[in-house]
Coordinates of C-alpha atoms and ligand atoms in Angstrom, one line a residue:
X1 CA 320.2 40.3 -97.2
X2 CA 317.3 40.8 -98.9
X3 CA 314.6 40.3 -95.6
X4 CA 315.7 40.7 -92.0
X5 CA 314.6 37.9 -90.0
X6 CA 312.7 39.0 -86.7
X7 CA 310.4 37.4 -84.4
X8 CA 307.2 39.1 -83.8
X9 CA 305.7 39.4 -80.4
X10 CA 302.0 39.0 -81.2
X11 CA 300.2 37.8 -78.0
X12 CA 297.4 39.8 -77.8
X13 CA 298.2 42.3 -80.7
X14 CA 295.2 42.8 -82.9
X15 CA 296.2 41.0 -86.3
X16 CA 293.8 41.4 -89.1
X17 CA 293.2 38.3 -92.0
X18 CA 291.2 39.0 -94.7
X19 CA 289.8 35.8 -96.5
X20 CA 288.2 32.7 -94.6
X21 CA 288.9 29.8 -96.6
X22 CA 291.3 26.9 -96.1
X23 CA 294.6 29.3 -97.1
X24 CA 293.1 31.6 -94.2
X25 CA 292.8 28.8 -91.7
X26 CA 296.2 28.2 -92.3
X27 CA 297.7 31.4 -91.1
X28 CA 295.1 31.9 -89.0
X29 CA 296.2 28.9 -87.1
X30 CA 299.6 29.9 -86.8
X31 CA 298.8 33.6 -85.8
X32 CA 297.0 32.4 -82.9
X33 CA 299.8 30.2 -81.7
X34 CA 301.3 33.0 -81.6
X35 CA 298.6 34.6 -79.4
X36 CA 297.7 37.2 -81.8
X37 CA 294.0 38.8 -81.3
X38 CA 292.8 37.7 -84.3
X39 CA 290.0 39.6 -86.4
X40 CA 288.7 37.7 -89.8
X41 CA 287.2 40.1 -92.7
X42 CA 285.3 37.7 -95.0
X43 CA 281.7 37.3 -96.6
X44 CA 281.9 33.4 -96.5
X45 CA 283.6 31.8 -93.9
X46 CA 284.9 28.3 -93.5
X47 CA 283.2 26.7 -90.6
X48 CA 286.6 26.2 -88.2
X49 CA 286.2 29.7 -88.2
X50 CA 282.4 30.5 -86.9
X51 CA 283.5 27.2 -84.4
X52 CA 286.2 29.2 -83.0
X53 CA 284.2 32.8 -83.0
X54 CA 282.0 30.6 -80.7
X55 CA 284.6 29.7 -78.1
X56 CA 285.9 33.2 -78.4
X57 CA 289.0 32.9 -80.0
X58 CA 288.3 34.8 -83.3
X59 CA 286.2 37.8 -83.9
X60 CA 284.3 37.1 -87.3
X61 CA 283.4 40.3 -89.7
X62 CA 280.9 39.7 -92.6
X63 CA 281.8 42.5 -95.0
X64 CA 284.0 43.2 -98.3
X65 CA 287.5 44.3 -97.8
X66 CA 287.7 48.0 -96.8
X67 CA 291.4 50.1 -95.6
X68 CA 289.3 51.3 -92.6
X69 CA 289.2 48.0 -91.5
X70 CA 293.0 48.4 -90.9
X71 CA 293.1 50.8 -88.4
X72 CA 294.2 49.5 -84.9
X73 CA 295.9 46.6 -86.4
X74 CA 299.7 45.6 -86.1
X75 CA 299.7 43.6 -89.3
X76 CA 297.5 42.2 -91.7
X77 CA 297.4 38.6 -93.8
X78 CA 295.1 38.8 -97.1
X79 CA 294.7 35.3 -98.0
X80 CA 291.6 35.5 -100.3
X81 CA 291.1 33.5 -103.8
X82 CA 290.5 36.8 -105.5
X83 CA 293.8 38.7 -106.8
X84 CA 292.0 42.1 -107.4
X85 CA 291.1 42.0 -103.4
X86 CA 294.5 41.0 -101.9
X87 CA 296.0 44.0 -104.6
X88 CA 293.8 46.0 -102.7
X89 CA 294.7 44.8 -98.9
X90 CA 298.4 45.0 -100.5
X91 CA 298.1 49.0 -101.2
X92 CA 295.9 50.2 -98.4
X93 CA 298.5 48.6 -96.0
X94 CA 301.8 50.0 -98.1
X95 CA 299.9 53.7 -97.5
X96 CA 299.6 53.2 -93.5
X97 CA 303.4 51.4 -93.6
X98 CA 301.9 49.1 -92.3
X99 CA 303.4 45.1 -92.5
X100 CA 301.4 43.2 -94.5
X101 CA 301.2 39.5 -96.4
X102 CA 300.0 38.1 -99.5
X103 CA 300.0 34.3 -99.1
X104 CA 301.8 32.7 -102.1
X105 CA 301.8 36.0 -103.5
X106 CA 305.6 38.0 -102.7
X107 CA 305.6 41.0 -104.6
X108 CA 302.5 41.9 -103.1
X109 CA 304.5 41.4 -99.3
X110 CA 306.8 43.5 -96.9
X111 CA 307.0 41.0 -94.7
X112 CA 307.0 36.6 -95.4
X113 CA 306.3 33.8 -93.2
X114 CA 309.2 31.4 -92.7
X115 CA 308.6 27.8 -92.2
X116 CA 309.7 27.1 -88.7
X117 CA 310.7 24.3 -86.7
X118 CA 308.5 24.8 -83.1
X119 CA 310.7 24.2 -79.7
X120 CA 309.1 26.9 -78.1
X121 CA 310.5 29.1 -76.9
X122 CA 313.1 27.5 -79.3
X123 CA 312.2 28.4 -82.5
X124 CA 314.5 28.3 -85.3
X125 CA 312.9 29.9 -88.6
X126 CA 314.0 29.1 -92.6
X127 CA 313.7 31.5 -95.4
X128 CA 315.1 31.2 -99.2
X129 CA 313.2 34.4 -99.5
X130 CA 310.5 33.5 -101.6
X131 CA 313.5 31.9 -104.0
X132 CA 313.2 28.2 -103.3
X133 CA 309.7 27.3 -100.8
X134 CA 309.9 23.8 -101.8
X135 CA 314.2 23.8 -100.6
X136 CA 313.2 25.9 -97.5
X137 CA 310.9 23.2 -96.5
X138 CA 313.1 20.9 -97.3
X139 CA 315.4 22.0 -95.1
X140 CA 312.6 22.3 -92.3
X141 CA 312.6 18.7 -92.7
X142 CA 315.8 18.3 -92.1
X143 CA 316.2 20.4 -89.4
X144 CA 312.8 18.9 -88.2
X145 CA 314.6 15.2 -87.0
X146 CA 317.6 16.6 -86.0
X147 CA 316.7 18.6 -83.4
X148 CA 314.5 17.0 -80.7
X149 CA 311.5 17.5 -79.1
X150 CA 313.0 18.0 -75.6
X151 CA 314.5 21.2 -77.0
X152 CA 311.5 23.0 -76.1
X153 CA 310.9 21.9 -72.6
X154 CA 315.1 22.2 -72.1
X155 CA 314.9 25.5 -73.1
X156 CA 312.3 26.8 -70.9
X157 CA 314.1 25.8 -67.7
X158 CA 317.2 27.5 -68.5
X159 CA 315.1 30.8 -69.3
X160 CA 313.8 30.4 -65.9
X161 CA 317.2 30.2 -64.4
X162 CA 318.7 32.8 -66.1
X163 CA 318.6 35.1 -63.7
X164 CA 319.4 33.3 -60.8
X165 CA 322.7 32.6 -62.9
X166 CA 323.4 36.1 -63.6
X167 CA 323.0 36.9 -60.0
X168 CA 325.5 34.3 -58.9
X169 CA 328.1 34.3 -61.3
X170 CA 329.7 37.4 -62.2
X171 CA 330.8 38.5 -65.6
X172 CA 329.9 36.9 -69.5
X173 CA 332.6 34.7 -69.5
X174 CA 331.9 33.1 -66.2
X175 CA 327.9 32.5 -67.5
X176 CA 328.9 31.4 -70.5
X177 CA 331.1 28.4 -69.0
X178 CA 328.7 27.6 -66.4
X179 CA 326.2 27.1 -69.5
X180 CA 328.3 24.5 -71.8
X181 CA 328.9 22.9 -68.5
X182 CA 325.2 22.8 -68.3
X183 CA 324.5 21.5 -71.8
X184 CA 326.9 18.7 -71.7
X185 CA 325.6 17.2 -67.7
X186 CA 322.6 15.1 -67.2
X187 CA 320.6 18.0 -66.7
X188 CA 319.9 17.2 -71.2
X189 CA 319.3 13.9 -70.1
X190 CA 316.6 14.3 -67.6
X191 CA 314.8 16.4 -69.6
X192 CA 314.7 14.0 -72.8
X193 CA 313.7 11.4 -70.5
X194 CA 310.8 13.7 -69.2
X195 CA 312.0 13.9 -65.6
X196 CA 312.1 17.7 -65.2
X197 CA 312.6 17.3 -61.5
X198 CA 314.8 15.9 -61.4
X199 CA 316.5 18.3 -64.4
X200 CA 315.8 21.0 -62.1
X201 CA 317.4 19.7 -58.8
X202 CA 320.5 19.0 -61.0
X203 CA 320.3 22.8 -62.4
X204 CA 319.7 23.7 -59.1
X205 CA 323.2 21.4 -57.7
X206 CA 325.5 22.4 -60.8
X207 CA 324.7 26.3 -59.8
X208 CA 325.7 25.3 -55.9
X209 CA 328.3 23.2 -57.3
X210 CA 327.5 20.1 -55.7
X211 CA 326.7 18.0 -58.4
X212 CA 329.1 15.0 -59.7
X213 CA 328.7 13.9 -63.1
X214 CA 326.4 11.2 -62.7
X215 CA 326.5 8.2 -65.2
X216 CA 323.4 6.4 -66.9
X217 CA 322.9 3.4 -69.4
X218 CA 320.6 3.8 -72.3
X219 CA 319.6 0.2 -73.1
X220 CA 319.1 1.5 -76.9
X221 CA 317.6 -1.3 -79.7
X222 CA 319.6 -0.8 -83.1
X223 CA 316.9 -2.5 -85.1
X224 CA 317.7 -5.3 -87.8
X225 CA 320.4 -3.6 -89.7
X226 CA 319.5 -0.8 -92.2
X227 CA 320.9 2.4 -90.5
X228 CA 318.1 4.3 -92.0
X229 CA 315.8 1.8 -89.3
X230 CA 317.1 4.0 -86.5
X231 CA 314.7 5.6 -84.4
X232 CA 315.9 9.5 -83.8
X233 CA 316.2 8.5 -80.3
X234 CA 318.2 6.1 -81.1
X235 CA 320.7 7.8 -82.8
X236 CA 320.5 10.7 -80.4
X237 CA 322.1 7.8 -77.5
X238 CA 324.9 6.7 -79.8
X239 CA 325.7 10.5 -80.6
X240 CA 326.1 11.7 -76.9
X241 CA 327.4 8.8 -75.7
X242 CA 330.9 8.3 -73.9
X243 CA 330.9 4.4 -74.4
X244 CA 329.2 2.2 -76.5
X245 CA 328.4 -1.4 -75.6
X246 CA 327.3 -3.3 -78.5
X247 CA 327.1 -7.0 -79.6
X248 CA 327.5 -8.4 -83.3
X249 CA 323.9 -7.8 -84.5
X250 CA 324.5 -4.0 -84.8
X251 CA 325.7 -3.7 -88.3
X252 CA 328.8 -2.3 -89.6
X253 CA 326.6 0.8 -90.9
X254 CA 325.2 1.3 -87.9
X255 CA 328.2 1.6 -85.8
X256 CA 329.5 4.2 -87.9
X257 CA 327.1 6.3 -86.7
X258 CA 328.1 6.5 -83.0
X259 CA 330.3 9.7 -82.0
X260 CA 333.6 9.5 -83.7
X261 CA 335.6 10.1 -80.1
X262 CA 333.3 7.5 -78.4
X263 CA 334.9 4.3 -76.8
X264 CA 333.3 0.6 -78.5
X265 CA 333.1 -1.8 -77.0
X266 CA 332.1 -5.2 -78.4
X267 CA 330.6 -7.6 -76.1
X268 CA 329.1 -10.4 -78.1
X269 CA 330.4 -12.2 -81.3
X270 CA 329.0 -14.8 -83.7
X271 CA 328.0 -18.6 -82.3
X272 CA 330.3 -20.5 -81.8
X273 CA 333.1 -18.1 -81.5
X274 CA 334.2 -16.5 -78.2
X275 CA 331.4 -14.0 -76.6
X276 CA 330.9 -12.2 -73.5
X277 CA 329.4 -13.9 -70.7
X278 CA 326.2 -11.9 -70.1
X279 CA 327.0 -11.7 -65.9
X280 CA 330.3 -10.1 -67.4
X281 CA 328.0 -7.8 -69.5
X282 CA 326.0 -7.0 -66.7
X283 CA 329.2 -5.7 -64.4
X284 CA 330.8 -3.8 -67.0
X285 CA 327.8 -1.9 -67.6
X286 CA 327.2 -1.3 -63.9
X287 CA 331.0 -0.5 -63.2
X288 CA 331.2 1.9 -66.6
X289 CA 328.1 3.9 -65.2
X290 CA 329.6 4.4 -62.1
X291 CA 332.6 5.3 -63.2
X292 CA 330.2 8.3 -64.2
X293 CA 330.0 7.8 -67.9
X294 CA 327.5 7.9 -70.8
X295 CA 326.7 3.9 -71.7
X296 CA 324.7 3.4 -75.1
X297 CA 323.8 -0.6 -74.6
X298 CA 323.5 -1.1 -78.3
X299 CA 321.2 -3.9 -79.1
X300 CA 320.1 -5.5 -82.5
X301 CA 316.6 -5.2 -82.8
X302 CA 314.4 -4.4 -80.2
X303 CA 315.9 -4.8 -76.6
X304 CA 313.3 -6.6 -75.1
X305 CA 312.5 -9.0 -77.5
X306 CA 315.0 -12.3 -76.8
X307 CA 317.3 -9.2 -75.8
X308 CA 317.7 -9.8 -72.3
X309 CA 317.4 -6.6 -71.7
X310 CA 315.0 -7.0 -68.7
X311 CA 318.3 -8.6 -67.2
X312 CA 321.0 -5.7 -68.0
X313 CA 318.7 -3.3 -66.1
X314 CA 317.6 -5.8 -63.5
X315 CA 321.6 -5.2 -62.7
X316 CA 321.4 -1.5 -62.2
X317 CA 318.5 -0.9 -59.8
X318 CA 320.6 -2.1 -56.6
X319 CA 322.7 0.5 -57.9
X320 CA 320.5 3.5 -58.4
X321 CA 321.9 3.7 -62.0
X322 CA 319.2 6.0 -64.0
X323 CA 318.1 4.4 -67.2
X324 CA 316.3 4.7 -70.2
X325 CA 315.3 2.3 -73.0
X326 CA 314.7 3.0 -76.3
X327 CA 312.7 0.7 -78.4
X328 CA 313.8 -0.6 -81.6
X329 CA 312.4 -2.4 -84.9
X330 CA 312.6 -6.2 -84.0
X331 CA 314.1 -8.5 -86.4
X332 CA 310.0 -9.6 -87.4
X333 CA 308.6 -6.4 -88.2
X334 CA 311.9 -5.6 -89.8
X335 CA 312.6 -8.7 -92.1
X336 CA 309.3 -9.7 -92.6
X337 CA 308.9 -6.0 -94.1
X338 CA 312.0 -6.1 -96.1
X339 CA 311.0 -9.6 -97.2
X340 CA 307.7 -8.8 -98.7
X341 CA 306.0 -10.7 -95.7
X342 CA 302.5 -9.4 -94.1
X343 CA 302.9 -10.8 -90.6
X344 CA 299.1 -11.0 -90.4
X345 CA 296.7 -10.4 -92.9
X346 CA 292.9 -10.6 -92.6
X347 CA 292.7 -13.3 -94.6
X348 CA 295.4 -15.7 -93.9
X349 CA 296.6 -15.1 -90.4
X350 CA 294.7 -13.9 -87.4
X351 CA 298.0 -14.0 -84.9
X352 CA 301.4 -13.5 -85.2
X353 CA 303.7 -15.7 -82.3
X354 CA 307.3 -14.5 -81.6
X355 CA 309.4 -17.7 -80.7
X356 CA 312.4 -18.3 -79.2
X357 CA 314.3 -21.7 -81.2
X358 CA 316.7 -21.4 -78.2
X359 CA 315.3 -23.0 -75.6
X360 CA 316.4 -22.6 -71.4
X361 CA 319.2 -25.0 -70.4
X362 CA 316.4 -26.9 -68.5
X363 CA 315.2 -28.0 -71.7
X364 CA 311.5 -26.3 -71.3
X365 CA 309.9 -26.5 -74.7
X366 CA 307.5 -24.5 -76.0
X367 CA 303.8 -25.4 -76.0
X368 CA 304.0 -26.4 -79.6
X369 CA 300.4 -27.6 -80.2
X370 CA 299.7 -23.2 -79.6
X371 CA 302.2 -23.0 -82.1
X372 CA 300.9 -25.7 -84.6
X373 CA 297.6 -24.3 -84.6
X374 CA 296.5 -22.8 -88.4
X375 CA 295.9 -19.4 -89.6
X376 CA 299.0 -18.0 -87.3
X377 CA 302.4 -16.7 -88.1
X378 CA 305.3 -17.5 -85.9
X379 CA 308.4 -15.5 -86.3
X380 CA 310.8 -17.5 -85.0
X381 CA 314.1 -16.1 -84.0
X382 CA 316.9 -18.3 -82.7
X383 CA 316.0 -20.7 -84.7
X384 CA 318.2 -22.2 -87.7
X385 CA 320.4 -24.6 -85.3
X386 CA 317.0 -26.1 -84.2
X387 CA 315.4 -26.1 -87.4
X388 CA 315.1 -29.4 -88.0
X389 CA 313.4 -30.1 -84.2
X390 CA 311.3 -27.6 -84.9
X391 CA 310.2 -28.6 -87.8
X392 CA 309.3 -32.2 -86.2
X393 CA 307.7 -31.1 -83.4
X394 CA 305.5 -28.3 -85.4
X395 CA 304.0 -31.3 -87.9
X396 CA 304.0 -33.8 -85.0
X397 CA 301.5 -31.1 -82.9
X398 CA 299.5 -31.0 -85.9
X399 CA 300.7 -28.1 -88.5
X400 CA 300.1 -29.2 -92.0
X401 CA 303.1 -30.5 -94.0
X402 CA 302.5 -27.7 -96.7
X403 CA 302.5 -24.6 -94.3
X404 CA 304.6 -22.1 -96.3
X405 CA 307.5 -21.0 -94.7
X406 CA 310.2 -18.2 -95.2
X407 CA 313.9 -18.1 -93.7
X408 CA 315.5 -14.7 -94.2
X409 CA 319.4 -14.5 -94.0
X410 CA 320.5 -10.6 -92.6
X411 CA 317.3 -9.2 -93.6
X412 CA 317.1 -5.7 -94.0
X413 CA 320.8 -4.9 -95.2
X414 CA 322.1 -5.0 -98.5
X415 CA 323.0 -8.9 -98.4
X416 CA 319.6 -10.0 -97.5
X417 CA 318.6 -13.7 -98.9
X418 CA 315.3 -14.9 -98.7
X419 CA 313.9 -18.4 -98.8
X420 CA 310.6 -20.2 -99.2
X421 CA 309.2 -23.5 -98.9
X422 CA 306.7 -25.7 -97.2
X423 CA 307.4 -26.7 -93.3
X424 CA 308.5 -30.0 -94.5
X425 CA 311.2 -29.1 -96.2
X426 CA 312.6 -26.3 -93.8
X427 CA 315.4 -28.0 -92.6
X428 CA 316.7 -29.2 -95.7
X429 CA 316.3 -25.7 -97.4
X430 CA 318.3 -24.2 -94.7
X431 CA 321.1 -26.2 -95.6
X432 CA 320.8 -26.7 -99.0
X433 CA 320.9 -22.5 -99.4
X434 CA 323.5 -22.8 -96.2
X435 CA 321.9 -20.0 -94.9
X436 CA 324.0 -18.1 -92.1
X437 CA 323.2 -16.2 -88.9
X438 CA 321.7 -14.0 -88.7
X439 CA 318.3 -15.6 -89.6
X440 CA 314.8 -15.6 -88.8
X441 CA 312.3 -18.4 -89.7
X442 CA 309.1 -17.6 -90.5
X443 CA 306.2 -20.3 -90.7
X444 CA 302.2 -19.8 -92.0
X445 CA 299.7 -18.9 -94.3
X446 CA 301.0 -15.8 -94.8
X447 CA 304.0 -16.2 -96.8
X448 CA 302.3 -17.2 -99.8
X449 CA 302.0 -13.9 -100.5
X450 CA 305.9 -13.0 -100.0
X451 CA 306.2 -13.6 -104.2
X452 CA 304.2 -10.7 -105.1
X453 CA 304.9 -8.7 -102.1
X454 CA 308.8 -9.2 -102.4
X455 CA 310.1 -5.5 -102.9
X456 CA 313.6 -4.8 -101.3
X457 CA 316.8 -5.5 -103.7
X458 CA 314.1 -5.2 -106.9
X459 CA 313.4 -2.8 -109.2
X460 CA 309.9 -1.5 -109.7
X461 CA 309.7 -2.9 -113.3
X462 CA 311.2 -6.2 -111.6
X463 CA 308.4 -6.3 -108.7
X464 CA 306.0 -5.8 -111.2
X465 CA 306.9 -8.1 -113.9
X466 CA 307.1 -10.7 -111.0
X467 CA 303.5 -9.7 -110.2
X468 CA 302.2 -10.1 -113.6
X469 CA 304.1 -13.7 -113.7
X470 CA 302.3 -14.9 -110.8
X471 CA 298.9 -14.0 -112.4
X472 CA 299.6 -16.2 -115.5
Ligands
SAH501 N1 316.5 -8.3 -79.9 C1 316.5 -8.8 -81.3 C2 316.6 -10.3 -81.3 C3 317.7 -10.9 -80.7 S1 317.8 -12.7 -80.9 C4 315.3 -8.3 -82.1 O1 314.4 -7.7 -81.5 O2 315.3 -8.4 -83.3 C5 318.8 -12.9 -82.3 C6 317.9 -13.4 -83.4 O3 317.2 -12.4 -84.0 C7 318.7 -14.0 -84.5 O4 319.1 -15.3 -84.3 C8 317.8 -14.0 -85.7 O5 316.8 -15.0 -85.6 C9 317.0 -12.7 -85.4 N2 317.6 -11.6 -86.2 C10 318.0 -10.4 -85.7 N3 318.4 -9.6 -86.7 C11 318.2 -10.2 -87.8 C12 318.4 -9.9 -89.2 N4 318.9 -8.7 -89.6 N5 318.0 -10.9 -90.1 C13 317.5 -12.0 -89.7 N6 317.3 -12.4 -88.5 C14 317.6 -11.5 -87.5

């Protein structure tokens, strides 16, 4: 091992940086989230610096470098442009053993800064040692979306119930249990839905042992299909879950992502064929949570847009079932994206509509002469078995024969198909191409564009020479 990882306690330790320029700011910054006292030795300083001096958080000194300056200090950063200077902080510090840092500079170091991944107090810190900066950060990355932000606030209130544990239960094994017991409740659950309370009267109950295992839906949207669409809180739900609920516009990729040991359950196929009844939905979510476990409600798309997810929670407040939703990427922003489509655009469309093409058993129909007006995009979900009415009723409120339209078949994943036209022809396009569910109509100015725009499933040189093409 070539450095020893430690974490310094710095709050109010003097800490000495020599340089003031935008390298300075930098560690400056991080020394004083660490709470370091912070004294900067400079002859020009960047101006964040005399800002803070004025609200007391940095005492500024306007000389050249000199090793008296190091006396009283804990450590000292040089971080100034000039090699010959830095050498110098380097060697004055090395005499008075003394830790000191070079920035970019590791010969000239005993000790380096790793790049770190901030759950305070949960911090977890990378190092190649100087070997590899650009893997090491990298790897920061990484580690950066899989562990999540709740970390920090989860952390805390287990430090503050440490001792209260250690009183009660007796012995290192007997902690240690209580602990995983701990990490695998709700108490996690609370806390990433910001309801430390609540977290803390469950702490509180599991210590007294008087807490069931309480269970909880997470009404989580699954966006249109690329797994790489996932939010991180997404695939946080479908990774702790016990069960998940999903219907068929999750794609195959995506449910390979839910906890291997997990229970599916599919509640929804394609038209036509046999489906859940939503009611039936509703109750098995309801009876699942009570039953105490985990339920990821897995949604395509967003699961309140012509989700019904107002309804599957509507279900669950008689109950006093806790909840959460997470929000996904509907099937417009998604497809429309992936299709090369600019839902509005300055010049074309002012307002973008999303439609339902299913209407309500009572037959309500939408107030198509809103939707026929120009310069608007409607993204029109629902809608290929009622293309051809909506079609009709579109040019019959007005909406000019030669609107351009788009259809895109499972946009997003790898079998995407898109289709443009003019409104007059959408009907017959849909099944002339016999395009399948899952499918989203798009209709306005705005998808004359989609041509050049068109990016997903091309190559660069592709995209390009389709560019040049539609110059000619
Ligand atoms: N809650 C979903 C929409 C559910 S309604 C969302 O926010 O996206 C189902 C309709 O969404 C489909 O009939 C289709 O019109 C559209 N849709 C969903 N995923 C799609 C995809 N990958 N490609 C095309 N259309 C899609």
């Amino acid at each position: 091992m070539q450095y020893l990882p430690i974490f310094a306690q710095l709050q109010q330790r003097p800490v000495l940086l020599v340089g003031a320029g935008h390298v300075a700011l930098r560690k400056a910054n991080t020394l004083l989230s660490a709470g370091a006292r912070l004294t900067v030795v400079a002859t020009d300083f960047h101006s964040d610096f005399v800002a803070w001096q004025q609200q007391g958080k940095v005492q500024l000194l306007h000389a050249e470098f000199h090793p008296a300056q190091l006396d009283g200090h804990f450590l000292v950063v040089a971080a100034t442009d000039d090699d010959a200077v830095n050498h110098a902080v380097f060697q004055a510090a090395e005499a008075r053993q003394m830790l000191v840092n070079t920035v970019d500079d590791q010969p000239n170091c005993s000790f380096i800064f790793p790049a770190i991944i901030d759950r305070s107090p949960l911090l977890v810190a990378v190092s190649s040692g100087g070997a590899a900066p650009v893997l090491a950060r990298r790897i920061r990355e990484k580690l950066e979306t899989l562990l999540p932000q709740h970390l920090g606030p989860l952390t805390q209130l287990v430090g503050n119930f440490r001792a209260a544990v250690k009183q009660k239960l007796d012995g290192f094994a007997a902690r240690r249990q209580f602990w995983e017991k701990v990490f695998n409740s709700s108490v996690v659950r609370e806390v990433q839905a910001g309801r430390l309370d609540q977290a803390q009267q469950q702490l509180e109950q599991l210590l007294t042992n008087e807490q069931p295992e309480q269970g909880e839906v997470w009404l989580v949207g699954a966006g249109p299909g690329d797994p790489e669409l996932l939010t991180l809180k997404a695939l946080q739900c479908m990774q702790q879950a016990d069960v998940v609920v999903y219907d068929y516009l999750v794609s195959e990729p995506i449910l390979q992502l839910v906890r291997r040991d997990a229970e599916l359950i599919c509640v929804g196929k394609k038209a036509g064929a046999h489906s859940v009844a939503q009611e039936d939905t509703n109750n098995l979510l309801v009876s699942l949570a009570l039953s105490g476990k985990k339920v990821c409600r897995l949604k395509g798309g967003d699961p309140f847009i012509f989700g019904r997810g107002a309804e599957e929670i509507e279900v669950l407040l008689p109950h006093g079932i806790a909840f959460q939703v997470v929000p996904g990427i509907t099937a417009a922003a998604g497809c429309a994206a992936y299709a090369g489509i600019a839902l509005t655009h300055r010049d074309y469309a002012q307002t973008v509509q999303f439609v339902t093409g299913h209407c309500r058993k009572d037959g309500t129909e939408p107030d198509w002469s809103s939707l026929a007006k120009p310069n608007q995009t409607l993204a029109i979900y629902m809608g290929l078995m009622k293309a051809e009415h909506i079609q009709q009723q579109l040019l019959q409120a007005g909406r000019a024969a030669q609107t351009p339209v788009a259809i895109i078949e499972n946009g997003t994943r790898p079998e995407q198909r898109v289709f443009t036209g003019q409104l007059a022809e959408l009907a017959a396009l849909i099944e002339q191409q016999q395009v399948q569910s899952p499918a989203l109509l798009i209709v306005g100015e705005v998808v004359a564009l989609q041509s050049q725009l068109a990016w997903f499933g091309k190559s660069t040189s592709q995209a390009a020479s389709q560019a040049l093409l539609n110059q000619l």
